Amino acid sequence: MSEITFEGLFKRYMSGTLNAGEIRLFRSMALQPENKALLSQLLQEAFNDPAYAESADFDAGEMALEVMMKARQSEAIPVLHRTKPSIVARPWFKYAAAAAIFLLLLAVSWEWNNRKKTGTGTIAQASQSPRGTARPMLILGDGTRIALDSAANGAIAQQGSAQVIKLANGQLAYKQFSQKNTGLVYNIMQTPTGCLYQLILPDGSHVWLNAASSIRYPTAFPEDKRMVEVSGEAYFDIAKDDRKPFIVTAKGMDVQVLGTSFNVMAYADEAAVKTTLVQGAVKINADRILHPGEQAVLHHASGELSVNKPDMEEILGWKNGEFYFRNTDISTIMRQIARWYDIEIKYEGDMSGIELSGIVSRTAKISQLLKALELTKIVRFKTQGRTITVMPYQEAN
């Protein structure tokens, strides 16, 4: 019986002759770091040969997506593919473009995996800001600002009847040391561009803040209700308390819960406020009930409130350290990129109808991400300092 090699499995995968068990073995071996260099070499050789690519019984984009989606069950592995036909006439080019994307982002995925193994806590991504100044900030009741990335672990402030504590894992938490009513004292937690942060509210509820977001909350909740205010995007896992409803206010939308998990997106540059329910039940603006998997959308221009069923992986991708796009228009994609990398976006030409799908780790450098988007042959970018100009690919040539 001949020895099974990764190279042999690769060639048979490309020709479509692997059985189900061999495909699983190939996927597993493709994700092993020791096979990284060989996989890159094999892909380059295969996709650089037009005759081979034209006659092979495979779809390169599907291959990349299959391998990466399989890996995402345990790791955050990025992949990007296009959702509209390439304008390039040569039939084999679609394979070469997909391969180039696959190779580029596969390299990023290994860097991401290595970082995860030596992670630096919940604010590790703060250091990604291109300008080097991104710092998660706690603003105390008297206006004092504390940069949390440089604050030592342990008690960092006293606010009313509570101690503010930075935990060993980097999270922020509150510990009540007195039952004496000292009045409401509010804190504000802010994340800049390029930074995620997690905190534990005084009632034990967990909050994840996306980039360029903030939450305002009392350091001790009163007896009748728990109310916080959000700008930007936040994911909540609420501690259940039937006596105290939890209320999130976000640019005209009120979300009332008892104990549940949900996502609120309320950026100033978006056309609507969106609340997406993951688990439990919430009431929107006092009368609209959401069920798990549903999203309430409050449109700024019309004031209309609608409910739909979104792609949950796309909604929660940021919380998992990913850009996750599924048939997402280019302007929405670029707004997310701008918040994360602290850049300004301009457009040239007709960008209508341009949609992309894909999964990219937020640890990728912006140059890698833009290069991956360009390899779709749909869009191209011009970089001048912190300004990125987006153009349709054909108009950029």
PDB file of N, CA, C and O in Angstrom, residues 182-207:
ATOM      1  N   THR A 182     -25.315  56.303  48.049  1.00  0.00           N
ATOM      2  CA  THR A 182     -24.475  57.476  47.805  1.00  0.00           C
ATOM      3  C   THR A 182     -24.932  58.253  46.571  1.00  0.00           C
ATOM      4  O   THR A 182     -24.242  59.173  46.131  1.00  0.00           O
ATOM      5  N   GLY A 183     -26.091  57.871  46.020  1.00  0.00           N
ATOM      6  CA  GLY A 183     -26.548  58.515  44.797  1.00  0.00           C
ATOM      7  C   GLY A 183     -25.923  57.862  43.577  1.00  0.00           C
ATOM      8  O   GLY A 183     -24.930  57.140  43.677  1.00  0.00           O
ATOM      9  N   LEU A 184     -26.512  58.115  42.422  1.00  0.00           N
ATOM     10  CA  LEU A 184     -26.012  57.501  41.191  1.00  0.00           C
ATOM     11  C   LEU A 184     -24.739  58.186  40.716  1.00  0.00           C
ATOM     12  O   LEU A 184     -24.684  59.414  40.589  1.00  0.00           O
ATOM     13  N   VAL A 185     -23.720  57.376  40.481  1.00  0.00           N
ATOM     14  CA  VAL A 185     -22.468  57.844  39.900  1.00  0.00           C
ATOM     15  C   VAL A 185     -22.300  57.104  38.576  1.00  0.00           C
ATOM     16  O   VAL A 185     -22.364  55.868  38.537  1.00  0.00           O
ATOM     17  N   TYR A 186     -22.088  57.844  37.491  1.00  0.00           N
ATOM     18  CA  TYR A 186     -22.001  57.220  36.171  1.00  0.00           C
ATOM     19  C   TYR A 186     -20.555  57.135  35.691  1.00  0.00           C
ATOM     20  O   TYR A 186     -19.757  58.054  35.895  1.00  0.00           O
ATOM     21  N   ASN A 187     -20.240  56.010  35.069  1.00  0.00           N
ATOM     22  CA  ASN A 187     -18.978  55.827  34.371  1.00  0.00           C
ATOM     23  C   ASN A 187     -19.255  55.667  32.877  1.00  0.00           C
ATOM     24  O   ASN A 187     -20.350  55.278  32.476  1.00  0.00           O
ATOM     25  N   ILE A 188     -18.250  55.980  32.081  1.00  0.00           N
ATOM     26  CA  ILE A 188     -18.327  55.776  30.629  1.00  0.00           C
ATOM     27  C   ILE A 188     -17.122  54.949  30.201  1.00  0.00           C
ATOM     28  O   ILE A 188     -15.980  55.290  30.538  1.00  0.00           O
ATOM     29  N   MET A 189     -17.386  53.866  29.488  1.00  0.00           N
ATOM     30  CA  MET A 189     -16.324  53.042  28.919  1.00  0.00           C
ATOM     31  C   MET A 189     -16.270  53.312  27.427  1.00  0.00           C
ATOM     32  O   MET A 189     -17.284  53.199  26.738  1.00  0.00           O
ATOM     33  N   GLN A 190     -15.102  53.716  26.911  1.00  0.00           N
ATOM     34  CA  GLN A 190     -14.941  54.043  25.500  1.00  0.00           C
ATOM     35  C   GLN A 190     -13.878  53.164  24.854  1.00  0.00           C
ATOM     36  O   GLN A 190     -12.826  52.921  25.450  1.00  0.00           O
ATOM     37  N   THR A 191     -14.170  52.707  23.640  1.00  0.00           N
ATOM     38  CA  THR A 191     -13.154  52.036  22.834  1.00  0.00           C
ATOM     39  C   THR A 191     -12.864  52.899  21.620  1.00  0.00           C
ATOM     40  O   THR A 191     -13.792  53.406  20.981  1.00  0.00           O
ATOM     41  N   PRO A 192     -11.603  53.086  21.268  1.00  0.00           N
ATOM     42  CA  PRO A 192     -11.268  53.844  20.064  1.00  0.00           C
ATOM     43  C   PRO A 192     -11.340  52.949  18.831  1.00  0.00           C
ATOM     44  O   PRO A 192     -11.742  51.773  18.921  1.00  0.00           O
ATOM     45  N   THR A 193     -10.961  53.464  17.694  1.00  0.00           N
ATOM     46  CA  THR A 193     -10.854  52.627  16.504  1.00  0.00           C
ATOM     47  C   THR A 193      -9.800  51.550  16.753  1.00  0.00           C
ATOM     48  O   THR A 193      -8.834  51.750  17.486  1.00  0.00           O
ATOM     49  N   GLY A 194     -10.008  50.395  16.158  1.00  0.00           N
ATOM     50  CA  GLY A 194      -9.025  49.317  16.261  1.00  0.00           C
ATOM     51  C   GLY A 194      -8.962  48.623  17.595  1.00  0.00           C
ATOM     52  O   GLY A 194      -7.946  48.024  17.934  1.00  0.00           O
ATOM     53  N   CYS A 195     -10.035  48.676  18.385  1.00  0.00           N
ATOM     54  CA  CYS A 195      -9.968  48.108  19.724  1.00  0.00           C
ATOM     55  C   CYS A 195     -11.301  47.498  20.129  1.00  0.00           C
ATOM     56  O   CYS A 195     -12.363  48.072  19.883  1.00  0.00           O
ATOM     57  N   LEU A 196     -11.251  46.319  20.737  1.00  0.00           N
ATOM     58  CA  LEU A 196     -12.401  45.687  21.378  1.00  0.00           C
ATOM     59  C   LEU A 196     -12.151  45.676  22.881  1.00  0.00           C
ATOM     60  O   LEU A 196     -11.000  45.621  23.325  1.00  0.00           O
ATOM     61  N   TYR A 197     -13.228  45.700  23.682  1.00  0.00           N
ATOM     62  CA  TYR A 197     -13.039  45.607  25.130  1.00  0.00           C
ATOM     63  C   TYR A 197     -14.247  44.933  25.761  1.00  0.00           C
ATOM     64  O   TYR A 197     -15.360  45.016  25.241  1.00  0.00           O
ATOM     65  N   GLN A 198     -13.997  44.265  26.874  1.00  0.00           N
ATOM     66  CA  GLN A 198     -15.058  43.576  27.591  1.00  0.00           C
ATOM     67  C   GLN A 198     -15.093  44.071  29.038  1.00  0.00           C
ATOM     68  O   GLN A 198     -14.044  44.240  29.674  1.00  0.00           O
ATOM     69  N   LEU A 199     -16.308  44.300  29.541  1.00  0.00           N
ATOM     70  CA  LEU A 199     -16.442  44.694  30.931  1.00  0.00           C
ATOM     71  C   LEU A 199     -17.619  43.972  31.577  1.00  0.00           C
ATOM     72  O   LEU A 199     -18.514  43.474  30.878  1.00  0.00           O
ATOM     73  N   ILE A 200     -17.587  43.913  32.903  1.00  0.00           N
ATOM     74  CA  ILE A 200     -18.659  43.307  33.689  1.00  0.00           C
ATOM     75  C   ILE A 200     -19.341  44.432  34.453  1.00  0.00           C
ATOM     76  O   ILE A 200     -18.714  45.127  35.259  1.00  0.00           O
ATOM     77  N   LEU A 201     -20.625  44.630  34.195  1.00  0.00           N
ATOM     78  CA  LEU A 201     -21.377  45.699  34.841  1.00  0.00           C
ATOM     79  C   LEU A 201     -21.624  45.376  36.325  1.00  0.00           C
ATOM     80  O   LEU A 201     -21.436  44.237  36.748  1.00  0.00           O
ATOM     81  N   PRO A 202     -22.051  46.354  37.101  1.00  0.00           N
ATOM     82  CA  PRO A 202     -22.243  46.126  38.547  1.00  0.00           C
ATOM     83  C   PRO A 202     -23.203  44.995  38.891  1.00  0.00           C
ATOM     84  O   PRO A 202     -23.098  44.409  39.973  1.00  0.00           O
ATOM     85  N   ASP A 203     -24.135  44.649  38.000  1.00  0.00           N
ATOM     86  CA  ASP A 203     -25.086  43.563  38.282  1.00  0.00           C
ATOM     87  C   ASP A 203     -24.582  42.202  37.809  1.00  0.00           C
ATOM     88  O   ASP A 203     -25.270  41.200  37.940  1.00  0.00           O
ATOM     89  N   GLY A 204     -23.371  42.154  37.241  1.00  0.00           N
ATOM     90  CA  GLY A 204     -22.811  40.899  36.744  1.00  0.00           C
ATOM     91  C   GLY A 204     -23.042  40.665  35.266  1.00  0.00           C
ATOM     92  O   GLY A 204     -22.562  39.655  34.715  1.00  0.00           O
ATOM     93  N   SER A 205     -23.759  41.554  34.587  1.00  0.00           N
ATOM     94  CA  SER A 205     -23.950  41.428  33.142  1.00  0.00           C
ATOM     95  C   SER A 205     -22.640  41.677  32.413  1.00  0.00           C
ATOM     96  O   SER A 205     -21.843  42.531  32.815  1.00  0.00           O
ATOM     97  N   HIS A 206     -22.430  40.920  31.331  1.00  0.00           N
ATOM     98  CA  HIS A 206     -21.208  41.058  30.536  1.00  0.00           C
ATOM     99  C   HIS A 206     -21.501  41.888  29.295  1.00  0.00           C
ATOM    100  O   HIS A 206     -22.532  41.714  28.639  1.00  0.00           O
ATOM    101  N   VAL A 207     -20.558  42.768  28.948  1.00  0.00           N
ATOM    102  CA  VAL A 207     -20.694  43.615  27.761  1.00  0.00           C
ATOM    103  C   VAL A 207     -19.402  43.544  26.957  1.00  0.00           C
ATOM    104  O   VAL A 207     -18.313  43.668  27.507  1.00  0.00           O
TER     105      VAL A 207
END
